[in-house]
PDB file of C-alpha atoms in Angstrom:
ATOM      1  CA  MET A   8       8.094 -25.929 -16.142  1.00 57.00           C
ATOM      2  CA  THR A   9       6.995 -24.242 -19.377  1.00 83.00           C
ATOM      3  CA  LYS A  10       7.718 -20.613 -20.212  1.00 85.00           C
ATOM      4  CA  GLU A  11       4.033 -19.720 -20.092  1.00 87.00           C
ATOM      5  CA  VAL A  12       3.651 -21.237 -16.601  1.00 90.00           C
ATOM      6  CA  VAL A  13       6.575 -19.095 -15.406  1.00 91.00           C
ATOM      7  CA  LEU A  14       5.001 -15.940 -16.845  1.00 93.00           C
ATOM      8  CA  TRP A  15       1.603 -16.700 -15.313  1.00 94.00           C
ATOM      9  CA  GLY A  16       3.266 -17.486 -11.976  1.00 94.00           C
ATOM     10  CA  VAL A  17       5.224 -14.214 -11.947  1.00 94.00           C
ATOM     11  CA  PHE A  18       2.136 -12.227 -12.889  1.00 94.00           C
ATOM     12  CA  TRP A  19      -0.052 -13.649 -10.124  1.00 92.00           C
ATOM     13  CA  ALA A  20       2.748 -13.426  -7.546  1.00 93.00           C
ATOM     14  CA  VAL A  21       3.290  -9.719  -8.311  1.00 90.00           C
ATOM     15  CA  PHE A  22      -0.440  -9.092  -8.416  1.00 86.00           C
ATOM     16  CA  PHE A  23      -1.226 -10.610  -5.017  1.00 86.00           C
ATOM     17  CA  VAL A  24       1.832  -9.115  -3.285  1.00 87.00           C
ATOM     18  CA  VAL A  25       1.041  -5.582  -4.467  1.00 81.00           C
ATOM     19  CA  LEU A  26      -2.642  -6.100  -3.724  1.00 78.00           C
ATOM     20  CA  PHE A  27      -1.797  -7.165  -0.150  1.00 78.00           C
ATOM     21  CA  LEU A  28       0.473  -4.137   0.359  1.00 77.00           C
ATOM     22  CA  ASP A  29      -2.176  -1.826  -1.069  1.00 71.00           C
ATOM     23  CA  LEU A  30      -5.004  -3.161   1.098  1.00 67.00           C
ATOM     24  CA  PHE A  31      -3.264  -3.955   4.392  1.00 68.00           C
ATOM     25  CA  VAL A  32      -0.223  -1.642   4.470  1.00 68.00           C
ATOM     26  CA  PHE A  33      -0.557   1.533   2.406  1.00 66.00           C
ATOM     27  CA  PHE A  34      -4.326   2.058   2.768  1.00 65.00           C
ATOM     28  CA  ARG A  35      -5.282   0.078   5.845  1.00 65.00           C
ATOM     29  CA  LYS A  36      -7.321   3.096   7.002  1.00 68.00           C
ATOM     30  CA  PRO A  37      -9.381   5.397   4.735  1.00 67.00           C
ATOM     31  CA  LYS A  38      -7.292   8.358   3.645  1.00 66.00           C
ATOM     32  CA  GLU A  39      -7.135  10.875   0.848  1.00 68.00           C
ATOM     33  CA  VAL A  40      -4.631  10.080  -1.895  1.00 70.00           C
ATOM     34  CA  ASP A  41      -2.558  13.194  -2.520  1.00 71.00           C
ATOM     35  CA  LEU A  42      -0.879  14.015  -5.825  1.00 72.00           C
ATOM     36  CA  LYS A  43       2.593  12.897  -4.718  1.00 75.00           C
ATOM     37  CA  LYS A  44       1.417   9.476  -3.563  1.00 76.00           C
ATOM     38  CA  ALA A  45      -0.748   9.059  -6.658  1.00 77.00           C
ATOM     39  CA  LEU A  46       2.217   9.759  -8.944  1.00 78.00           C
ATOM     40  CA  ILE A  47       4.408   7.326  -7.002  1.00 80.00           C
ATOM     41  CA  LEU A  48       1.791   4.565  -7.154  1.00 79.00           C
ATOM     42  CA  SER A  49       1.184   5.207 -10.856  1.00 81.00           C
ATOM     43  CA  GLY A  50       4.922   5.026 -11.461  1.00 84.00           C
ATOM     44  CA  ILE A  51       5.138   1.720  -9.586  1.00 85.00           C
ATOM     45  CA  TRP A  52       2.405   0.115 -11.701  1.00 85.00           C
ATOM     46  CA  VAL A  53       3.871   1.391 -14.976  1.00 89.00           C
ATOM     47  CA  THR A  54       7.318   0.138 -13.909  1.00 91.00           C
ATOM     48  CA  LEU A  55       5.931  -3.296 -13.014  1.00 92.00           C
ATOM     49  CA  ALA A  56       4.129  -3.474 -16.367  1.00 93.00           C
ATOM     50  CA  MET A  57       7.349  -2.591 -18.226  1.00 94.00           C
ATOM     51  CA  LEU A  58       9.449  -5.062 -16.234  1.00 95.00           C
ATOM     52  CA  TYR A  59       6.899  -7.757 -17.001  1.00 95.00           C
ATOM     53  CA  SER A  60       7.137  -6.850 -20.695  1.00 95.00           C
ATOM     54  CA  LEU A  61      10.859  -7.694 -20.532  1.00 95.00           C
ATOM     55  CA  LEU A  62       9.940 -11.187 -19.312  1.00 95.00           C
ATOM     56  CA  VAL A  63       7.475 -11.564 -22.174  1.00 95.00           C
ATOM     57  CA  PHE A  64      10.181 -10.518 -24.656  1.00 95.00           C
ATOM     58  CA  TYR A  65      12.679 -12.924 -23.062  1.00 93.00           C
ATOM     59  CA  TYR A  66      10.414 -15.984 -22.835  1.00 92.00           C
ATOM     60  CA  GLU A  67       8.009 -15.477 -25.748  1.00 92.00           C
ATOM     61  CA  GLY A  68      10.002 -13.475 -28.285  1.00 92.00           C
ATOM     62  CA  VAL A  69       9.752 -10.101 -30.004  1.00 92.00           C
ATOM     63  CA  LYS A  70       6.369 -10.633 -31.647  1.00 92.00           C
ATOM     64  CA  LEU A  71       4.428 -11.341 -28.439  1.00 93.00           C
ATOM     65  CA  GLY A  72       6.514  -8.800 -26.525  1.00 94.00           C
ATOM     66  CA  VAL A  73       5.523  -6.027 -28.943  1.00 94.00           C
ATOM     67  CA  GLN A  74       1.907  -7.223 -28.903  1.00 94.00           C
ATOM     68  CA  TYR A  75       1.937  -6.976 -25.100  1.00 95.00           C
ATOM     69  CA  LEU A  76       3.268  -3.394 -25.195  1.00 94.00           C
ATOM     70  CA  THR A  77       0.738  -2.377 -27.855  1.00 93.00           C
ATOM     71  CA  ALA A  78      -2.182  -3.945 -25.964  1.00 92.00           C
ATOM     72  CA  TYR A  79      -1.035  -2.315 -22.703  1.00 93.00           C
ATOM     73  CA  LEU A  80      -0.703   1.091 -24.351  1.00 90.00           C
ATOM     74  CA  VAL A  81      -4.135   0.906 -26.002  1.00 89.00           C
ATOM     75  CA  GLU A  82      -5.873  -0.253 -22.805  1.00 87.00           C
ATOM     76  CA  LEU A  83      -4.124   2.392 -20.700  1.00 84.00           C
ATOM     77  CA  SER A  84      -5.072   5.113 -23.177  1.00 82.00           C
ATOM     78  CA  LEU A  85      -8.713   3.996 -23.244  1.00 80.00           C
ATOM     79  CA  SER A  86      -8.684   3.998 -19.443  1.00 75.00           C
ATOM     80  CA  VAL A  87      -7.368   7.566 -19.286  1.00 72.00           C
ATOM     81  CA  ASP A  88     -10.162   8.688 -21.591  1.00 65.00           C
ATOM     82  CA  ASN A  89     -12.684   7.026 -19.251  1.00 69.00           C
ATOM     83  CA  LEU A  90     -11.331   8.620 -16.066  1.00 74.00           C
ATOM     84  CA  PHE A  91     -13.605  11.622 -16.550  1.00 72.00           C
ATOM     85  CA  VAL A  92     -16.616   9.311 -16.112  1.00 78.00           C
ATOM     86  CA  PHE A  93     -15.331   8.237 -12.685  1.00 81.00           C
ATOM     87  CA  LEU A  94     -14.969  11.903 -11.766  1.00 78.00           C
ATOM     88  CA  VAL A  95     -18.629  12.465 -12.676  1.00 80.00           C
ATOM     89  CA  ILE A  96     -19.734   9.420 -10.652  1.00 85.00           C
ATOM     90  CA  PHE A  97     -17.866  10.550  -7.538  1.00 85.00           C
ATOM     91  CA  SER A  98     -19.285  14.032  -7.963  1.00 81.00           C
ATOM     92  CA  PHE A  99     -22.848  12.706  -8.250  1.00 85.00           C
ATOM     93  CA  PHE A 100     -22.570  10.621  -5.077  1.00 87.00           C
ATOM     94  CA  MET A 101     -20.532  13.351  -3.335  1.00 87.00           C
ATOM     95  CA  VAL A 102     -18.029  10.694  -2.218  1.00 87.00           C
ATOM     96  CA  PRO A 103     -15.572  12.078   0.372  1.00 87.00           C
ATOM     97  CA  LYS A 104     -12.025  12.006  -0.991  1.00 82.00           C
ATOM     98  CA  GLU A 105     -10.842   9.647   1.748  1.00 84.00           C
ATOM     99  CA  TYR A 106     -13.332   6.976   0.561  1.00 87.00           C
ATOM    100  CA  GLN A 107     -12.679   7.233  -3.181  1.00 86.00           C
ATOM    101  CA  HIS A 108      -9.664   4.915  -3.053  1.00 81.00           C
ATOM    102  CA  LYS A 109     -11.766   2.190  -1.411  1.00 84.00           C
ATOM    103  CA  VAL A 110     -14.414   2.380  -4.153  1.00 87.00           C
ATOM    104  CA  LEU A 111     -11.824   2.229  -6.925  1.00 84.00           C
ATOM    105  CA  PHE A 112      -9.938  -0.604  -5.192  1.00 81.00           C
ATOM    106  CA  TRP A 113     -12.960  -2.895  -5.037  1.00 85.00           C
ATOM    107  CA  GLY A 114     -14.080  -1.633  -8.427  1.00 83.00           C
ATOM    108  CA  VAL A 115     -10.781  -2.835  -9.865  1.00 80.00           C
ATOM    109  CA  ILE A 116     -11.207  -6.239  -8.195  1.00 82.00           C
ATOM    110  CA  GLY A 117     -14.575  -6.609  -9.898  1.00 84.00           C
ATOM    111  CA  ALA A 118     -13.073  -5.444 -13.194  1.00 81.00           C
ATOM    112  CA  ILE A 119     -10.357  -8.099 -12.959  1.00 83.00           C
ATOM    113  CA  VAL A 120     -12.981 -10.839 -12.566  1.00 86.00           C
ATOM    114  CA  PHE A 121     -15.351  -9.617 -15.280  1.00 86.00           C
ATOM    115  CA  ARG A 122     -12.612  -8.785 -17.773  1.00 85.00           C
ATOM    116  CA  GLY A 123     -11.061 -12.178 -17.170  1.00 87.00           C
ATOM    117  CA  ILE A 124     -14.353 -13.786 -18.161  1.00 89.00           C
ATOM    118  CA  PHE A 125     -14.759 -11.534 -21.224  1.00 88.00           C
ATOM    119  CA  ILE A 126     -11.176 -12.100 -22.385  1.00 89.00           C
ATOM    120  CA  PHE A 127     -11.337 -15.880 -21.959  1.00 89.00           C
ATOM    121  CA  LEU A 128     -14.638 -16.039 -23.885  1.00 90.00           C
ATOM    122  CA  GLY A 129     -13.353 -13.641 -26.534  1.00 88.00           C
ATOM    123  CA  VAL A 130     -10.133 -15.589 -27.158  1.00 89.00           C
ATOM    124  CA  SER A 131     -12.025 -18.902 -27.209  1.00 89.00           C
ATOM    125  CA  LEU A 132     -14.632 -17.592 -29.649  1.00 88.00           C
ATOM    126  CA  VAL A 133     -12.224 -16.055 -32.186  1.00 86.00           C
ATOM    127  CA  GLU A 134     -10.129 -19.237 -32.156  1.00 84.00           C
ATOM    128  CA  GLN A 135     -13.236 -21.299 -32.926  1.00 88.00           C
ATOM    129  CA  PHE A 136     -14.925 -18.842 -35.305  1.00 85.00           C
ATOM    130  CA  SER A 137     -12.404 -16.671 -37.142  1.00 85.00           C
ATOM    131  CA  TRP A 138     -15.188 -14.775 -38.948  1.00 88.00           C
ATOM    132  CA  LEU A 139     -15.819 -13.021 -35.617  1.00 86.00           C
ATOM    133  CA  PHE A 140     -12.782 -10.875 -36.436  1.00 89.00           C
ATOM    134  CA  ILE A 141     -14.940  -9.228 -39.104  1.00 91.00           C
ATOM    135  CA  VAL A 142     -17.745  -8.644 -36.580  1.00 91.00           C
ATOM    136  CA  PHE A 143     -15.376  -7.262 -33.934  1.00 88.00           C
ATOM    137  CA  GLY A 144     -13.589  -5.167 -36.543  1.00 88.00           C
ATOM    138  CA  ALA A 145     -16.840  -3.610 -37.769  1.00 91.00           C
ATOM    139  CA  PHE A 146     -17.872  -2.984 -34.153  1.00 88.00           C
ATOM    140  CA  LEU A 147     -14.580  -1.160 -33.474  1.00 87.00           C
ATOM    141  CA  VAL A 148     -15.047   1.056 -36.533  1.00 89.00           C
ATOM    142  CA  TYR A 149     -18.557   1.860 -35.300  1.00 88.00           C
ATOM    143  CA  THR A 150     -17.218   2.509 -31.791  1.00 85.00           C
ATOM    144  CA  SER A 151     -14.560   4.844 -33.169  1.00 85.00           C
ATOM    145  CA  LEU A 152     -17.289   7.027 -34.676  1.00 86.00           C
ATOM    146  CA  LEU A 153     -19.382   6.792 -31.523  1.00 82.00           C
ATOM    147  CA  LEU A 154     -16.413   7.905 -29.426  1.00 78.00           C
ATOM    148  CA  ILE A 155     -16.362  11.248 -31.240  1.00 79.00           C
ATOM    149  CA  LEU A 156     -20.121  11.755 -31.561  1.00 78.00           C
ATOM    150  CA  ARG A 157     -21.326  10.625 -28.126  1.00 68.00           C
ATOM    151  CA  LYS A 158     -22.117  13.241 -25.518  1.00 61.00           C
ATOM    152  CA  GLU A 159     -20.010  13.425 -22.392  1.00 58.00           C
ATOM    153  CA  GLU A 160     -21.242  11.756 -19.243  1.00 57.00           C
ATOM    154  CA  ASN A 161     -23.058  14.023 -16.792  1.00 55.00           C
ATOM    155  CA  GLU A 162     -24.595  13.530 -13.370  1.00 53.00           C
ATOM    156  CA  SER A 163     -28.198  13.539 -14.605  1.00 56.00           C
ATOM    157  CA  LYS A 164     -27.517  10.380 -16.646  1.00 68.00           C
ATOM    158  CA  ILE A 165     -26.537   8.373 -13.561  1.00 72.00           C
ATOM    159  CA  GLU A 166     -30.033   8.512 -12.082  1.00 68.00           C
ATOM    160  CA  ARG A 167     -31.376   7.037 -15.330  1.00 68.00           C
ATOM    161  CA  LYS A 168     -28.980   4.075 -15.350  1.00 73.00           C
ATOM    162  CA  LEU A 169     -30.698   0.707 -14.964  1.00 73.00           C
ATOM    163  CA  ALA A 170     -28.150  -0.454 -12.365  1.00 79.00           C
ATOM    164  CA  TYR A 171     -28.806   2.606 -10.210  1.00 81.00           C
ATOM    165  CA  ARG A 172     -32.598   2.231 -10.358  1.00 83.00           C
ATOM    166  CA  LEU A 173     -32.434  -1.511  -9.601  1.00 84.00           C
ATOM    167  CA  ALA A 174     -30.083  -0.978  -6.649  1.00 83.00           C
ATOM    168  CA  ARG A 175     -32.415   1.670  -5.207  1.00 84.00           C
ATOM    169  CA  LYS A 176     -35.321  -0.797  -5.445  1.00 85.00           C
ATOM    170  CA  LEU A 177     -33.463  -3.824  -4.088  1.00 85.00           C
ATOM    171  CA  PHE A 178     -31.693  -2.200  -1.129  1.00 87.00           C
ATOM    172  CA  ARG A 179     -32.604   0.075   1.717  1.00 88.00           C
ATOM    173  CA  VAL A 180     -30.136   2.930   1.375  1.00 88.00           C
ATOM    174  CA  THR A 181     -28.962   5.167   4.199  1.00 89.00           C
ATOM    175  CA  PRO A 182     -29.249   8.900   3.499  1.00 86.00           C
ATOM    176  CA  ASP A 183     -25.652   9.527   4.575  1.00 87.00           C
ATOM    177  CA  TYR A 184     -22.279   7.785   4.521  1.00 90.00           C
ATOM    178  CA  VAL A 185     -21.526   5.479   7.451  1.00 87.00           C
ATOM    179  CA  GLY A 186     -17.806   5.655   8.158  1.00 82.00           C
ATOM    180  CA  GLY A 187     -16.718   4.415   4.746  1.00 83.00           C
ATOM    181  CA  LYS A 188     -18.807   1.224   4.984  1.00 89.00           C
ATOM    182  CA  PHE A 189     -20.679  -0.370   2.081  1.00 90.00           C
ATOM    183  CA  PHE A 190     -23.331  -1.766   4.444  1.00 90.00           C
ATOM    184  CA  ALA A 191     -24.551  -0.799   7.912  1.00 90.00           C
ATOM    185  CA  LYS A 192     -26.872  -2.447  10.428  1.00 88.00           C
ATOM    186  CA  ILE A 193     -29.554  -0.087  11.726  1.00 86.00           C
ATOM    187  CA  ASP A 194     -32.220  -1.269  14.187  1.00 82.00           C
ATOM    188  CA  GLY A 195     -31.359  -4.868  13.379  1.00 84.00           C
ATOM    189  CA  LYS A 196     -31.817  -4.354   9.624  1.00 87.00           C
ATOM    190  CA  LEU A 197     -29.117  -4.324   6.956  1.00 90.00           C
ATOM    191  CA  TRP A 198     -28.867  -1.110   4.968  1.00 92.00           C
ATOM    192  CA  ALA A 199     -26.728  -0.288   1.949  1.00 91.00           C
ATOM    193  CA  THR A 200     -24.882   3.029   1.989  1.00 91.00           C
ATOM    194  CA  PRO A 201     -24.407   5.524  -0.862  1.00 90.00           C
ATOM    195  CA  LEU A 202     -20.831   4.184  -1.103  1.00 91.00           C
ATOM    196  CA  PHE A 203     -22.215   0.795  -2.172  1.00 92.00           C
ATOM    197  CA  LEU A 204     -24.430   2.416  -4.826  1.00 90.00           C
ATOM    198  CA  CYS A 205     -21.371   4.263  -6.095  1.00 90.00           C
ATOM    199  CA  LEU A 206     -19.455   0.961  -6.314  1.00 91.00           C
ATOM    200  CA  ILE A 207     -22.306  -0.624  -8.305  1.00 90.00           C
ATOM    201  CA  ILE A 208     -22.212   2.208 -10.850  1.00 87.00           C
ATOM    202  CA  VAL A 209     -18.407   2.031 -11.099  1.00 87.00           C
ATOM    203  CA  GLU A 210     -18.575  -1.742 -11.721  1.00 87.00           C
ATOM    204  CA  THR A 211     -21.313  -1.566 -14.351  1.00 86.00           C
ATOM    205  CA  THR A 212     -19.548   1.348 -16.057  1.00 82.00           C
ATOM    206  CA  ASP A 213     -16.363  -0.712 -16.329  1.00 82.00           C
ATOM    207  CA  VAL A 214     -18.329  -3.532 -17.938  1.00 81.00           C
ATOM    208  CA  MET A 215     -19.430  -1.033 -20.595  1.00 79.00           C
ATOM    209  CA  PHE A 216     -15.812   0.080 -21.015  1.00 79.00           C
ATOM    210  CA  ALA A 217     -14.800  -3.556 -21.531  1.00 80.00           C
ATOM    211  CA  ILE A 218     -17.214  -3.880 -24.457  1.00 79.00           C
ATOM    212  CA  ASP A 219     -15.014  -1.334 -26.279  1.00 73.00           C
ATOM    213  CA  SER A 220     -11.582  -2.349 -25.028  1.00 81.00           C
ATOM    214  CA  ILE A 221     -11.665  -6.161 -25.203  1.00 87.00           C
ATOM    215  CA  PRO A 222     -12.356  -6.330 -28.985  1.00 88.00           C
ATOM    216  CA  ALA A 223      -9.617  -3.717 -29.476  1.00 87.00           C
ATOM    217  CA  VAL A 224      -7.066  -5.805 -27.583  1.00 88.00           C
ATOM    218  CA  LEU A 225      -8.161  -8.971 -29.410  1.00 89.00           C
ATOM    219  CA  GLY A 226      -7.412  -7.082 -32.614  1.00 88.00           C
ATOM    220  CA  ILE A 227      -3.824  -6.777 -31.403  1.00 90.00           C
ATOM    221  CA  SER A 228      -3.307 -10.307 -30.067  1.00 90.00           C
ATOM    222  CA  THR A 229      -5.284 -13.471 -29.375  1.00 90.00           C
ATOM    223  CA  ASN A 230      -2.680 -14.846 -26.969  1.00 92.00           C
ATOM    224  CA  LEU A 231      -4.508 -15.230 -23.635  1.00 92.00           C
ATOM    225  CA  LEU A 232      -1.420 -14.394 -21.560  1.00 93.00           C
ATOM    226  CA  VAL A 233      -0.658 -11.229 -23.528  1.00 93.00           C
ATOM    227  CA  VAL A 234      -4.257 -10.012 -23.629  1.00 92.00           C
ATOM    228  CA  TYR A 235      -5.067 -10.651 -19.955  1.00 93.00           C
ATOM    229  CA  THR A 236      -1.839  -9.492 -18.286  1.00 93.00           C
ATOM    230  CA  SER A 237      -1.567  -6.296 -20.349  1.00 93.00           C
ATOM    231  CA  ASN A 238      -5.213  -5.514 -19.624  1.00 90.00           C
ATOM    232  CA  ILE A 239      -4.930  -6.089 -15.872  1.00 89.00           C
ATOM    233  CA  PHE A 240      -1.676  -4.152 -15.476  1.00 90.00           C
ATOM    234  CA  ALA A 241      -3.344  -1.207 -17.223  1.00 87.00           C
ATOM    235  CA  ILE A 242      -6.501  -1.480 -15.081  1.00 84.00           C
ATOM    236  CA  MET A 243      -4.517  -1.692 -11.831  1.00 82.00           C
ATOM    237  CA  GLY A 244      -2.585   1.431 -12.772  1.00 78.00           C
ATOM    238  CA  LEU A 245      -5.839   3.209 -13.633  1.00 74.00           C
ATOM    239  CA  ARG A 246      -6.856   3.581  -9.959  1.00 70.00           C
ATOM    240  CA  SER A 247      -3.689   5.434  -8.985  1.00 72.00           C
ATOM    241  CA  MET A 248      -3.714   7.383 -12.227  1.00 75.00           C
ATOM    242  CA  TYR A 249      -7.197   8.685 -11.435  1.00 77.00           C
ATOM    243  CA  PHE A 250      -5.902  10.640  -8.433  1.00 75.00           C
ATOM    244  CA  ALA A 251      -2.905  11.887 -10.397  1.00 71.00           C
ATOM    245  CA  LEU A 252      -4.912  13.047 -13.426  1.00 69.00           C
ATOM    246  CA  ALA A 253      -8.254  14.071 -11.886  1.00 63.00           C
ATOM    247  CA  GLY A 254      -7.289  17.741 -11.869  1.00 58.00           C
ATOM    248  CA  ILE A 255      -5.610  17.880 -15.277  1.00 63.00           C
ATOM    249  CA  MET A 256      -7.799  15.673 -17.491  1.00 63.00           C
ATOM    250  CA  ASP A 257      -8.817  18.701 -19.548  1.00 62.00           C
ATOM    251  CA  MET A 258      -5.227  18.768 -20.841  1.00 67.00           C
ATOM    252  CA  PHE A 259      -6.015  15.558 -22.775  1.00 71.00           C
ATOM    253  CA  ARG A 260      -9.068  16.887 -24.596  1.00 75.00           C
ATOM    254  CA  TYR A 261      -7.922  15.558 -27.987  1.00 81.00           C
ATOM    255  CA  LEU A 262      -7.038  12.107 -26.700  1.00 80.00           C
ATOM    256  CA  LYS A 263     -10.462  10.739 -27.659  1.00 81.00           C
ATOM    257  CA  TYR A 264      -9.841  11.688 -31.284  1.00 87.00           C
ATOM    258  CA  GLY A 265      -6.554   9.800 -31.262  1.00 87.00           C
ATOM    259  CA  LEU A 266      -8.265   6.828 -29.643  1.00 84.00           C
ATOM    260  CA  SER A 267     -11.000   6.986 -32.270  1.00 88.00           C
ATOM    261  CA  VAL A 268      -8.396   6.711 -35.037  1.00 90.00           C
ATOM    262  CA  ILE A 269      -6.665   3.831 -33.218  1.00 89.00           C
ATOM    263  CA  LEU A 270      -9.908   1.878 -32.763  1.00 87.00           C
ATOM    264  CA  ALA A 271     -10.783   2.419 -36.437  1.00 90.00           C
ATOM    265  CA  TYR A 272      -7.277   1.306 -37.464  1.00 90.00           C
ATOM    266  CA  ILE A 273      -7.466  -1.876 -35.359  1.00 90.00           C
ATOM    267  CA  GLY A 274     -10.973  -2.599 -36.660  1.00 89.00           C
ATOM    268  CA  VAL A 275      -9.944  -2.233 -40.300  1.00 92.00           C
ATOM    269  CA  LYS A 276      -6.815  -4.313 -39.628  1.00 90.00           C
ATOM    270  CA  MET A 277      -8.967  -7.159 -38.240  1.00 90.00           C
ATOM    271  CA  ILE A 278     -11.315  -7.078 -41.234  1.00 91.00           C
ATOM    272  CA  VAL A 279      -8.502  -6.912 -43.827  1.00 90.00           C
ATOM    273  CA  LYS A 280      -6.601  -9.725 -42.131  1.00 87.00           C
ATOM    274  CA  GLU A 281      -9.626 -12.049 -42.100  1.00 88.00           C
ATOM    275  CA  ILE A 282     -10.953 -11.269 -45.608  1.00 91.00           C
ATOM    276  CA  PHE A 283      -7.787 -10.546 -47.606  1.00 85.00           C
ATOM    277  CA  HIS A 284      -5.242 -12.313 -45.344  1.00 84.00           C
ATOM    278  CA  ILE A 285      -3.117  -9.155 -45.174  1.00 84.00           C
ATOM    279  CA  HIS A 286      -1.115  -9.141 -41.948  1.00 83.00           C
ATOM    280  CA  VAL A 287       0.347  -5.958 -40.403  1.00 84.00           C
ATOM    281  CA  ASP A 288       3.654  -6.560 -38.619  1.00 86.00           C
ATOM    282  CA  ALA A 289       3.406  -6.212 -34.802  1.00 85.00           C
ATOM    283  CA  VAL A 290       6.298  -3.715 -34.636  1.00 88.00           C
ATOM    284  CA  LEU A 291       4.752  -1.541 -37.360  1.00 90.00           C
ATOM    285  CA  SER A 292       1.388  -1.676 -35.609  1.00 88.00           C
ATOM    286  CA  PHE A 293       3.002  -0.599 -32.333  1.00 89.00           C
ATOM    287  CA  GLY A 294       4.678   2.338 -34.103  1.00 91.00           C
ATOM    288  CA  ILE A 295       1.360   3.446 -35.618  1.00 91.00           C
ATOM    289  CA  VAL A 296      -0.400   3.362 -32.240  1.00 90.00           C
ATOM    290  CA  VAL A 297       2.403   5.292 -30.499  1.00 90.00           C
ATOM    291  CA  THR A 298       2.494   7.927 -33.273  1.00 93.00           C
ATOM    292  CA  ILE A 299      -1.271   8.517 -33.167  1.00 90.00           C
ATOM    293  CA  LEU A 300      -1.288   8.811 -29.375  1.00 86.00           C
ATOM    294  CA  ALA A 301       1.713  11.158 -29.413  1.00 89.00           C
ATOM    295  CA  ILE A 302       0.020  13.463 -31.941  1.00 91.00           C
ATOM    296  CA  SER A 303      -3.224  13.583 -29.924  1.00 87.00           C
ATOM    297  CA  VAL A 304      -1.368  14.345 -26.672  1.00 83.00           C
ATOM    298  CA  VAL A 305       0.771  17.065 -28.297  1.00 88.00           C
ATOM    299  CA  LEU A 306      -2.317  18.682 -29.804  1.00 88.00           C
ATOM    300  CA  SER A 307      -4.010  18.563 -26.407  1.00 81.00           C
ATOM    301  CA  LEU A 308      -1.079  20.368 -24.833  1.00 81.00           C
ATOM    302  CA  ILE A 309      -0.596  23.101 -27.439  1.00 84.00           C
ATOM    303  CA  VAL A 310      -4.228  23.906 -28.310  1.00 78.00           C
ATOM    304  CA  LYS A 311      -5.886  26.010 -25.635  1.00 63.00           C
ATOM    305  CA  VAL A 312      -9.491  25.161 -24.749  1.00 55.00           C
ATOM    306  CA  GLU A 313     -12.010  26.122 -22.128  1.00 54.00           C
ATOM    307  CA  PRO A 314     -12.044  23.685 -19.153  1.00 49.00           C
ATOM    308  CA  ARG A 315     -14.909  21.201 -18.905  1.00 48.00           C
ATOM    309  CA  SER A 316     -17.414  21.174 -16.085  1.00 47.00           C
ATOM    310  CA  VAL A 317     -18.506  17.967 -14.370  1.00 44.00           C
ATOM    311  CA  VAL A 318     -22.015  19.364 -13.701  1.00 42.00           C
TER     312      VAL A 318
END
């Protein structure tokens, strides 16, 4: 049995066990996730991700181990910055707190499938056509500027989303929630509920997030195991982190500026590596990412700002 088979086996075993506990033990019935439980669940996912990193270090060596940690940190940071969008979506659909976990759970399942497809295609393409590193690098530099300049998501934008308008045309939608169900049968006809529309928007939003994050992670590593497992561990922790950070996301106001610098750095690194064959050591790259994130978080904590509104 090869080392990579062992790592894949451990990953999927942990994934399915925790998924089973989450779905059939901890949240068998709809319930609100309080701060204490959210922090515990977030801690569990971070711990699992770190324990898995030790296996990567042991079986694959320092280089891939550091690449895994860097990719995990970048994906987790991008996810935190995107949590505010989920808050806006839930506010728009007025999703009861006890149903929010269900939406995020199935949203994560969809994200795992779609990101798996994107990552596999991305790794395959850059291995076949190395010049794509220049394209992805330029896209990341552009995205870094867009991250600072783009306007924050608001509820009025959701009604204009193509996915929302298509779903409203394709499905009969009940005016109210039906006991936390995605679909309900009324007078012999199948109706979608607002919870299903909310799930559609969450899924399509994550696809848009992936367009930013996947090239960034490919700029750190092209090893399929490293890219996929780090990405999924970060995404799985995102759901629990949402409930832990929903009330304090304004404290990370400057995080997007740090992320912008990181995306620009990774983009330039990809371009320089492909054109000039200048390689940045994985450990040095990890140190740069950690330093930038630390500065942005510290600035967020010490600089006082007015809180944002989700309306």
